[in-house]
């Protein structure tokens, strides 16, 4: 009987050598298969260079991924139904002249303002000549204008509403999508400069006085001039305060219904005596939150007085105005009427006639205008904008004005007083049409430039290019790792078990082991 020798015990060098000689990673196996030492050296240098290049480029990819780059994707979405935007309109004259004359303090302030305006003109006419009677003191017209505005904004909201232009007096005709509309389609708010402002399709349930109105959203199913919002407005130039309001017309904004409009910074002026057609296109912007570059927010954890007062959504502009209001409250001890302030904070409104208050408010207004306040106001993650195309024509036309004049006489009131004069009609009436140019909306969406899948795919491609690694190659090295762990485990167990025989094969030659019998000689 011939006994076979037991297989050689595996060792770590043998395990590693077997894998490296037969691995699917191109180049590594050639280091061990090369017959001459010079070829082995060249292959080793080349494989080392390829590994370094692969490691360098993979590191650059990982670092670029953690810079969180992004890009913008622009798409044009076609819609069969599109929500109509909110349309806010304000008379450029904030307070009616007849109401000012009934208020003693504002009437006196208006007289001071008129006097300062006359002095300002006289001083301006003497700018390039010698006028011995010219005032030497600094121009106080802006101070008088601020005083007039301050006294108006110190009044209770109910009085300010009553002093402003009323929608019932301004709205002559309203038509949306071919159907009549009235004042119940408009909500409102008080603006520190323009007085009463009214918003069509705001989706709020109360008007400027708190009365119930229609709050459902209005949609449009057709694009074009005919299916938009048609408004005819009476701006009441006879009620304009000449010392304050130097231009006539309507301030109009088109905006998202969920945000607070700021007429002093946004919108367009609509002059009287014209029909102004405003074609619009909706633009939806979506941004990525941190850690991407825009660092946008939905307003969580950020103080926003405009949400507290009006229930509006977070915007960067509302955050900035809240920030300056907080700074004025903390440092001046009052709330500025130019910015929103919740009544529960119990800060009095700033009286700019008081000593030191005007200088303090002006200081923080200057810092706000020049970006010097420490305000954390990132961009909003979702924003709706409306691109406008504005055109105009004379209205009413010479052929139509006679018929229109007779219609105004039948309406009565102040309208009947201007009906006889075509010039007064054109000086006091405004027509505006707001419509979608097409039922398409543009979407600008910020997207990650490198996703996790892109990173893994690019790294796999680089490693495959330089050293020929694939998923199967990784499986081979994983198998090697398992074999090495099993080898170490067997070694540990072999050392832990006591050995009865130091040389178990020493008994192979004995008679008892081979089964041979001994004979006596």
Coordinates of N, CA and C in Angstrom, one line a residue, residues 173-255:
X173 N -65.0 99.3 -13.9 CA -65.4 98.0 -14.6 C -64.3 97.0 -14.3
X174 N -64.8 95.7 -14.1 CA -63.9 94.6 -13.9 C -64.4 93.4 -14.6
X175 N -63.5 92.8 -15.4 CA -63.9 91.6 -16.1 C -62.7 90.6 -16.1
X176 N -63.0 89.4 -15.8 CA -61.9 88.3 -15.8 C -62.4 87.1 -16.5
X177 N -61.6 86.7 -17.5 CA -61.9 85.5 -18.3 C -63.3 85.5 -18.9
X178 N -63.8 86.8 -19.3 CA -65.1 86.9 -19.9 C -66.2 87.0 -19.0
X179 N -66.0 87.1 -17.6 CA -67.0 87.2 -16.6 C -66.8 88.4 -15.8
X180 N -67.9 89.0 -15.4 CA -67.8 90.2 -14.6 C -67.3 89.9 -13.2
X181 N -66.5 90.9 -12.6 CA -66.0 90.8 -11.3 C -66.3 92.1 -10.6
X182 N -66.2 92.1 -9.2 CA -66.5 93.3 -8.5 C -65.5 93.4 -7.3
X183 N -65.8 94.3 -6.4 CA -64.9 94.5 -5.2 C -64.7 93.3 -4.3
X184 N -65.6 92.3 -4.4 CA -65.5 91.1 -3.6 C -64.3 90.2 -4.1
X185 N -63.7 90.5 -5.2 CA -62.6 89.8 -5.7 C -61.2 90.4 -5.2
X186 N -61.3 91.4 -4.4 CA -60.1 92.1 -4.0 C -59.9 92.1 -2.5
X187 N -58.7 91.8 -2.1 CA -58.3 92.0 -0.7 C -57.5 93.3 -0.6
X188 N -57.0 93.7 0.5 CA -56.2 94.9 0.6 C -55.3 95.0 1.7
X189 N -54.4 96.0 1.7 CA -53.5 96.2 2.8 C -53.1 97.7 2.8
X190 N -52.6 98.2 3.9 CA -52.2 99.6 4.0 C -50.7 99.7 3.7
X191 N -50.3 100.6 2.8 CA -48.9 100.8 2.5 C -48.5 102.2 3.0
X192 N -47.3 102.2 3.6 CA -46.9 103.5 4.2 C -46.8 104.6 3.2
X193 N -46.6 104.3 1.9 CA -46.4 105.4 0.9 C -47.6 105.6 0.0
X194 N -48.2 104.5 -0.4 CA -49.3 104.5 -1.4 C -50.7 104.4 -0.7
X195 N -50.7 104.3 0.6 CA -52.0 104.2 1.3 C -52.7 102.9 1.0
X196 N -54.0 102.9 0.6 CA -54.7 101.7 0.4 C -54.3 101.0 -0.9
X197 N -53.9 99.8 -0.8 CA -53.5 99.0 -2.0 C -54.5 97.8 -2.0
X198 N -54.9 97.4 -3.2 CA -55.9 96.3 -3.4 C -55.3 95.2 -4.3
X199 N -55.6 94.0 -3.9 CA -55.0 92.8 -4.6 C -56.1 91.9 -5.1
X200 N -56.1 91.7 -6.4 CA -57.0 90.8 -7.1 C -56.4 89.4 -7.0
X201 N -57.3 88.4 -6.7 CA -56.9 87.0 -6.6 C -55.8 86.7 -5.6
X202 N -55.9 87.3 -4.4 CA -54.9 87.1 -3.4 C -55.2 85.8 -2.6
X203 N -56.3 85.2 -2.8 CA -56.8 84.0 -2.1 C -57.0 84.2 -0.6
X204 N -57.1 85.4 -0.2 CA -57.4 85.7 1.2 C -59.0 85.8 1.3
X205 N -59.5 85.7 2.5 CA -60.9 85.6 2.7 C -61.5 86.9 3.3
X206 N -60.7 87.9 3.5 CA -61.2 89.2 4.0 C -60.6 90.3 3.2
X207 N -61.3 91.4 3.2 CA -60.8 92.6 2.5 C -60.0 93.5 3.4
X208 N -59.8 94.7 3.0 CA -58.9 95.6 3.8 C -59.6 96.0 5.1
X209 N -60.9 96.0 5.2 CA -61.6 96.3 6.4 C -62.0 95.1 7.2
X210 N -61.6 93.9 6.7 CA -62.0 92.7 7.5 C -63.2 92.0 7.1
X211 N -63.9 92.5 6.1 CA -65.2 91.9 5.6 C -64.9 90.7 4.7
X212 N -65.8 89.7 4.7 CA -65.6 88.5 4.0 C -65.7 88.8 2.5
X213 N -64.8 88.1 1.7 CA -64.7 88.2 0.3 C -64.5 86.8 -0.3
X214 N -64.5 86.7 -1.6 CA -64.2 85.5 -2.3 C -62.8 85.1 -2.1
X215 N -62.5 83.9 -1.7 CA -61.1 83.5 -1.4 C -60.6 82.4 -2.3
X216 N -61.4 81.9 -3.2 CA -61.0 80.7 -4.0 C -60.0 81.2 -5.1
X217 N -59.1 80.3 -5.5 CA -58.1 80.6 -6.5 C -58.8 80.7 -7.9
X218 N -58.3 81.6 -8.7 CA -58.8 81.8 -10.0 C -57.8 81.2 -11.0
X219 N -58.3 80.4 -12.0 CA -57.5 79.8 -13.0 C -57.9 80.3 -14.4
X220 N -57.0 80.2 -15.3 CA -57.3 80.5 -16.7 C -57.0 79.3 -17.6
X221 N -57.9 79.0 -18.5 CA -57.8 77.9 -19.4 C -57.4 78.4 -20.9
X222 N -57.4 79.7 -21.1 CA -57.1 80.2 -22.4 C -56.1 81.3 -22.3
X223 N -55.2 81.4 -23.2 CA -54.2 82.5 -23.2 C -54.7 83.6 -24.1
X224 N -54.1 84.8 -24.0 CA -54.5 85.9 -24.9 C -55.2 87.0 -24.2
X225 N -55.3 88.1 -24.9 CA -55.8 89.3 -24.4 C -57.3 89.2 -23.9
X226 N -58.1 88.5 -24.6 CA -59.5 88.4 -24.3 C -59.8 87.7 -23.0
X227 N -58.9 86.8 -22.6 CA -59.2 85.9 -21.4 C -58.4 86.4 -20.2
X228 N -58.0 87.6 -20.2 CA -57.2 88.1 -19.1 C -58.1 88.9 -18.1
X229 N -57.5 89.8 -17.3 CA -58.2 90.6 -16.4 C -58.2 92.0 -17.0
X230 N -59.4 92.6 -17.1 CA -59.7 93.9 -17.7 C -60.2 94.8 -16.6
X231 N -59.5 95.9 -16.3 CA -59.8 96.8 -15.3 C -59.9 98.3 -15.8
X232 N -61.0 99.0 -15.5 CA -61.1 100.4 -15.7 C -61.2 101.1 -14.4
X233 N -60.3 102.0 -14.1 CA -60.1 102.6 -12.8 C -60.2 104.2 -12.9
X234 N -60.7 104.7 -11.9 CA -60.8 106.2 -11.7 C -59.8 106.6 -10.6
X235 N -58.8 107.3 -11.0 CA -57.7 107.6 -10.0 C -58.0 108.9 -9.2
X236 N -59.0 109.7 -9.5 CA -59.4 110.8 -8.7 C -58.3 111.9 -8.6
X237 N -57.8 112.4 -9.7 CA -56.7 113.4 -9.6 C -57.2 114.6 -8.8
X238 N -58.5 114.9 -8.7 CA -58.9 116.0 -8.0 C -58.6 115.9 -6.5
X239 N -58.3 114.7 -6.0 CA -58.0 114.4 -4.6 C -56.5 114.3 -4.4
X240 N -55.7 114.5 -5.4 CA -54.3 114.4 -5.2 C -53.7 115.5 -4.3
X241 N -52.7 115.2 -3.5 CA -52.0 116.2 -2.7 C -50.8 116.7 -3.5
X242 N -50.9 117.9 -4.0 CA -49.9 118.3 -4.9 C -48.5 118.5 -4.3
X243 N -48.4 118.7 -3.0 CA -47.1 118.9 -2.3 C -46.4 117.5 -2.2
X244 N -47.2 116.4 -2.3 CA -46.6 115.1 -2.0 C -46.5 114.3 -3.3
X245 N -47.6 114.3 -4.0 CA -47.7 113.4 -5.2 C -47.4 114.2 -6.5
X246 N -46.3 113.9 -7.1 CA -45.9 114.6 -8.3 C -46.2 113.9 -9.6
X247 N -46.7 112.7 -9.6 CA -47.1 111.9 -10.8 C -48.4 111.3 -10.6
X248 N -49.1 111.0 -11.7 CA -50.5 110.5 -11.6 C -50.5 109.1 -12.2
X249 N -51.4 108.2 -11.6 CA -51.5 106.9 -12.2 C -51.7 105.8 -11.2
X250 N -51.4 104.6 -11.6 CA -51.6 103.4 -10.8 C -50.2 102.7 -10.7
X251 N -49.9 102.2 -9.5 CA -48.7 101.3 -9.4 C -49.3 99.9 -9.4
X252 N -48.8 99.1 -10.3 CA -49.3 97.7 -10.5 C -48.2 96.7 -10.4
X253 N -48.5 95.6 -9.6 CA -47.6 94.5 -9.4 C -48.3 93.2 -9.8
X254 N -47.5 92.3 -10.4 CA -48.0 90.9 -10.7 C -47.1 90.0 -9.9
X255 N -47.7 89.2 -9.0 CA -46.8 88.4 -8.1 C -47.5 87.1 -7.7

